[in-house]
Coordinates of C-alpha atoms in Angstrom, one line a residue:
M999 CA 32.7 90.2 -27.6
K1000 CA 32.4 89.1 -23.9
I1001 CA 28.8 90.6 -23.8
K1002 CA 27.6 89.1 -27.1
F1003 CA 28.8 85.5 -26.2
E1004 CA 26.9 85.9 -22.6
Y1005 CA 23.9 87.0 -24.6
S1006 CA 24.0 84.2 -27.1
L1007 CA 24.4 81.6 -24.1
I1008 CA 21.3 82.9 -22.5
L1009 CA 19.3 82.9 -25.8
F1010 CA 20.5 79.3 -26.3
L1011 CA 19.3 78.1 -23.0
M1012 CA 16.1 79.7 -23.3
L1013 CA 15.5 78.1 -26.6
L1014 CA 16.8 74.5 -25.7
P1015 CA 13.7 73.2 -23.5
T1016 CA 11.5 74.1 -26.5
S1017 CA 13.4 71.7 -28.6
C1018 CA 13.1 68.9 -26.1
E1019 CA 9.6 67.9 -26.5
D1020 CA 7.8 65.5 -24.1
T1021 CA 6.3 62.7 -26.1
F1022 CA 3.6 59.9 -25.3
E1023 CA 2.7 56.3 -26.6
P1024 CA -0.7 56.7 -28.0
S1025 CA -3.7 55.5 -25.9
G1026 CA -5.6 52.3 -26.5
I1027 CA -2.5 49.9 -27.6
E1028 CA -3.0 46.4 -26.5
T1029 CA 0.0 44.4 -25.5
R1030 CA 0.0 40.7 -24.5
V1031 CA 2.5 39.8 -21.9
F1032 CA 2.8 36.2 -21.0
G1033 CA 5.4 33.7 -19.5
R1034 CA 6.2 31.5 -16.4
M1035 CA 7.9 31.9 -13.1
Y1036 CA 9.4 28.3 -12.5
D1037 CA 12.2 27.0 -10.1
S1038 CA 13.6 24.2 -12.4
Q1039 CA 16.4 23.2 -9.8
N1040 CA 13.5 22.3 -7.3
G1041 CA 10.6 21.5 -9.8
L1042 CA 8.5 24.2 -8.0
S1043 CA 6.3 26.8 -9.6
L1044 CA 5.9 30.1 -8.1
T1045 CA 2.2 30.5 -7.7
N1046 CA -0.4 33.2 -6.9
H1047 CA 2.2 36.0 -7.2
K1048 CA 1.6 39.3 -8.7
L1049 CA 3.0 41.0 -11.7
R1050 CA 2.2 44.5 -12.4
I1051 CA 2.6 46.7 -15.7
G1052 CA 4.2 50.2 -14.5
E1053 CA 3.6 53.3 -16.6
Y1054 CA 6.3 56.0 -16.7
N1055 CA 7.0 59.2 -18.6
L1056 CA 10.6 60.0 -19.6
V1057 CA 10.9 63.6 -19.0
P1058 CA 13.5 65.5 -21.3
G1059 CA 16.2 67.3 -19.1
F1060 CA 19.5 68.9 -19.6
G1061 CA 21.6 65.7 -18.2
S1062 CA 22.5 62.8 -20.2
A1063 CA 19.7 60.8 -18.9
P1064 CA 15.9 62.0 -18.6
N1065 CA 14.0 62.1 -15.8
I1066 CA 11.6 59.1 -15.0
D1067 CA 8.3 59.9 -13.6
F1068 CA 6.0 57.1 -12.5
I1069 CA 2.6 57.6 -13.6
Q1070 CA 0.5 54.7 -12.6
Y1071 CA 0.0 50.8 -12.6
V1072 CA -2.2 50.2 -15.7
D1073 CA -2.7 46.4 -14.9
S1074 CA -1.6 43.5 -13.0
T1075 CA -2.2 39.7 -13.0
T1076 CA -1.1 36.7 -10.7
T1077 CA 0.5 33.4 -11.5
D1078 CA -1.6 30.3 -11.8
S1079 CA -0.9 26.9 -10.0
S1080 CA 1.7 26.1 -12.4
G1081 CA 3.4 29.5 -12.4
F1082 CA 2.0 30.7 -15.8
F1083 CA 0.8 34.4 -16.4
D1084 CA -1.0 35.6 -19.6
F1085 CA -2.6 39.0 -19.7
V1086 CA -3.3 41.9 -21.9
F1087 CA -2.6 45.8 -20.8
T1088 CA -3.8 49.0 -22.6
T1089 CA -1.8 52.0 -23.0
S1090 CA -3.3 55.0 -21.4
G1091 CA -1.7 57.8 -23.3
Q1092 CA 0.1 59.3 -20.3
G1093 CA 3.4 57.5 -20.5
D1094 CA 6.1 56.8 -22.9
R1095 CA 7.8 53.6 -20.9
Y1096 CA 5.9 50.4 -19.8
Q1097 CA 7.6 47.7 -17.7
L1098 CA 6.4 44.4 -16.3
E1099 CA 7.3 44.5 -12.5
V1100 CA 7.6 41.3 -10.3
D1101 CA 6.0 42.3 -6.8
F1102 CA 8.4 41.4 -4.2
D1103 CA 10.0 42.3 -0.9
F1104 CA 13.7 43.6 -1.4
D1105 CA 14.8 42.3 2.2
T1106 CA 13.3 38.9 2.3
Y1107 CA 12.2 37.9 -1.2
A1108 CA 8.8 37.3 0.5
T1109 CA 5.8 36.1 -1.8
N1110 CA 2.2 36.6 -0.9
D1111 CA 1.7 33.0 0.2
G1112 CA 4.9 32.7 2.4
N1113 CA 7.3 31.2 0.1
F1114 CA 10.8 32.9 -0.6
F1115 CA 12.6 33.1 -3.6
G1116 CA 15.1 35.1 -6.0
L1117 CA 15.3 35.3 -9.7
L1118 CA 18.4 33.9 -11.7
N1119 CA 18.1 35.3 -15.2
Q1120 CA 15.9 38.4 -15.0
E1121 CA 15.6 41.8 -13.3
Y1122 CA 12.6 42.3 -11.2
H1123 CA 11.5 45.4 -13.6
T1124 CA 11.7 44.6 -17.5
E1125 CA 10.9 47.3 -20.1
L1126 CA 8.7 46.5 -22.7
E1127 CA 10.0 47.8 -25.9
N1128 CA 7.7 46.4 -28.7
L1129 CA 4.3 47.8 -27.7
G1130 CA 1.3 46.1 -29.6
E1131 CA 3.3 42.9 -30.1
D1132 CA 2.9 39.7 -27.9
T1133 CA 5.9 39.5 -25.7
E1134 CA 7.0 36.3 -23.7
I1135 CA 9.0 36.8 -20.4
N1136 CA 10.0 33.8 -18.5
Y1137 CA 11.5 33.8 -14.9
E1138 CA 13.9 31.2 -13.7
V1139 CA 13.2 31.2 -10.2
L1140 CA 15.3 30.0 -7.2
F1141 CA 13.3 29.1 -4.1
V1142 CA 15.4 29.1 -0.6
F1143 CA 14.6 27.4 2.5
P1144 CA 14.8 28.0 6.3
V1145 CA 18.1 27.4 8.4
S1146 CA 18.3 28.2 11.9
L1147 CA 21.9 29.0 13.0
K1148 CA 22.4 28.6 17.0
I1149 CA 25.6 30.3 17.8
T1150 CA 27.1 30.5 21.5
L1151 CA 30.1 33.1 22.0
D1152 CA 32.3 31.7 24.8
S1153 CA 32.7 34.2 27.5
D1154 CA 36.3 34.6 26.5
V1155 CA 35.4 36.3 23.3
Q1156 CA 36.5 39.9 22.9
F1157 CA 36.0 43.0 20.6
L1158 CA 32.1 42.9 20.3
P1159 CA 30.1 43.0 18.2
I1160 CA 30.7 40.2 15.9
R1161 CA 29.2 40.5 12.7
I1162 CA 27.7 37.7 10.7
R1163 CA 28.4 37.7 6.9
E1164 CA 26.0 35.0 5.0
P1165 CA 25.4 35.0 1.3
Y1166 CA 21.7 34.8 1.1
Y1167 CA 20.6 37.6 3.7
R1168 CA 20.7 41.3 3.4
A1169 CA 20.1 42.4 6.9
T1170 CA 23.1 43.1 9.5
N1171 CA 23.2 40.6 12.3
N1172 CA 25.6 41.3 14.9
L1173 CA 26.2 39.3 18.0
T1174 CA 26.3 41.5 21.1
E1175 CA 26.5 39.0 23.9
T1176 CA 28.7 36.3 25.0
G1177 CA 27.5 33.2 27.1
V1178 CA 24.1 33.1 25.6
E1179 CA 22.8 31.2 22.6
N1180 CA 22.1 33.6 19.6
V1181 CA 19.7 32.3 17.0
R1182 CA 19.4 33.6 13.2
L1183 CA 17.1 32.4 10.9
Y1184 CA 18.3 32.4 7.1
Y1185 CA 16.8 31.1 3.9
V1186 CA 19.3 29.3 1.6
D1187 CA 19.5 27.3 -1.7
K1188 CA 19.1 23.8 -0.4
N1189 CA 21.2 22.5 -3.2
S1190 CA 24.5 24.2 -2.9
S1191 CA 27.3 24.5 0.0
W1192 CA 27.6 28.0 1.4
Q1193 CA 29.6 29.6 4.1
V1194 CA 29.0 31.5 7.4
E1195 CA 31.5 34.2 8.4
L1196 CA 32.0 35.8 11.6
T1197 CA 34.1 38.8 11.6
R1198 CA 35.4 41.4 14.2
T1199 CA 38.0 44.1 14.5
T1200 CA 40.5 44.2 17.5
S1201 CA 41.3 47.3 19.3
E1202 CA 44.4 47.5 17.4
G1203 CA 42.2 47.7 14.1
Q1204 CA 43.2 44.1 13.1
A1205 CA 40.1 42.5 11.1
Q1206 CA 39.8 38.6 12.2
H1207 CA 37.2 36.2 11.2
V1208 CA 35.9 32.6 11.6
I1209 CA 34.5 30.8 8.6
F1210 CA 32.1 27.7 9.0
D1211 CA 31.7 25.8 5.4
M1212 CA 28.0 24.8 5.4
P1213 CA 26.9 21.7 3.4
A1214 CA 23.8 21.8 1.2
T1215 CA 20.7 21.0 3.5
N1216 CA 18.8 19.2 0.5
S1217 CA 15.7 19.8 2.6
T1218 CA 12.8 22.0 2.2
E1219 CA 12.2 21.7 6.0
L1220 CA 13.9 23.9 8.6
T1221 CA 17.5 22.7 9.3
E1222 CA 19.4 23.5 12.3
F1223 CA 23.1 24.2 12.7
E1224 CA 24.9 24.9 16.2
F1225 CA 28.0 26.5 16.9
Y1226 CA 30.2 27.2 19.9
V1227 CA 32.7 29.9 19.3
N1228 CA 36.1 30.6 21.2
D1229 CA 38.2 33.6 21.4
N1230 CA 41.3 31.8 19.6
D1231 CA 39.0 30.5 16.8
F1232 CA 39.5 33.9 15.3
V1233 CA 42.3 34.5 12.9
D1234 CA 43.7 37.5 11.1
Y1235 CA 42.9 38.1 7.5

């Protein structure tokens, strides 16, 4: 019985891949994609920004989800002076998944023309499910603007490094020196208040922090703030 069971299992595994055929969308399907990238809070359009159509192949496998292989970019466009885009791409016959992709830099949200932005209501990759049909995709953009933080740690500050937590920036920004001015450049929503948090861990393992409540800058120009931090400014949390 055991031998028969093992033989049946091997036969099943050998036949399973043949039942999971890889399929492709036919070549020559034309799909129009259009929309706008616009910051309604600040009344600004995201201009001259690149969008691409990525072509992928979903490869059947044994897991709960298929493998996704990138094939190529089949077309691209850029937004105009008002943030609009409108173009038609054609399937190649090599893929079965197509998606509209916003070109961007993960760390800085940098655009080709030096602007900085985030998206409020869309992912950076949007799957196009209705090939052959006109598809409208609008992006609610939020522009962020420069703020310079000048932070000086008093010479009595202990337990370096001091870590900076700031909600609009991804990079680690440790402060490693006392008695010197540390300058950090951030990009923030100019219409909202925000916080800067300095954190450290004592030699006993106690977490401590200092929190600065930051006002809305209401400015598209560089705004500067200065802080002088003493050791006793840190409190346990």
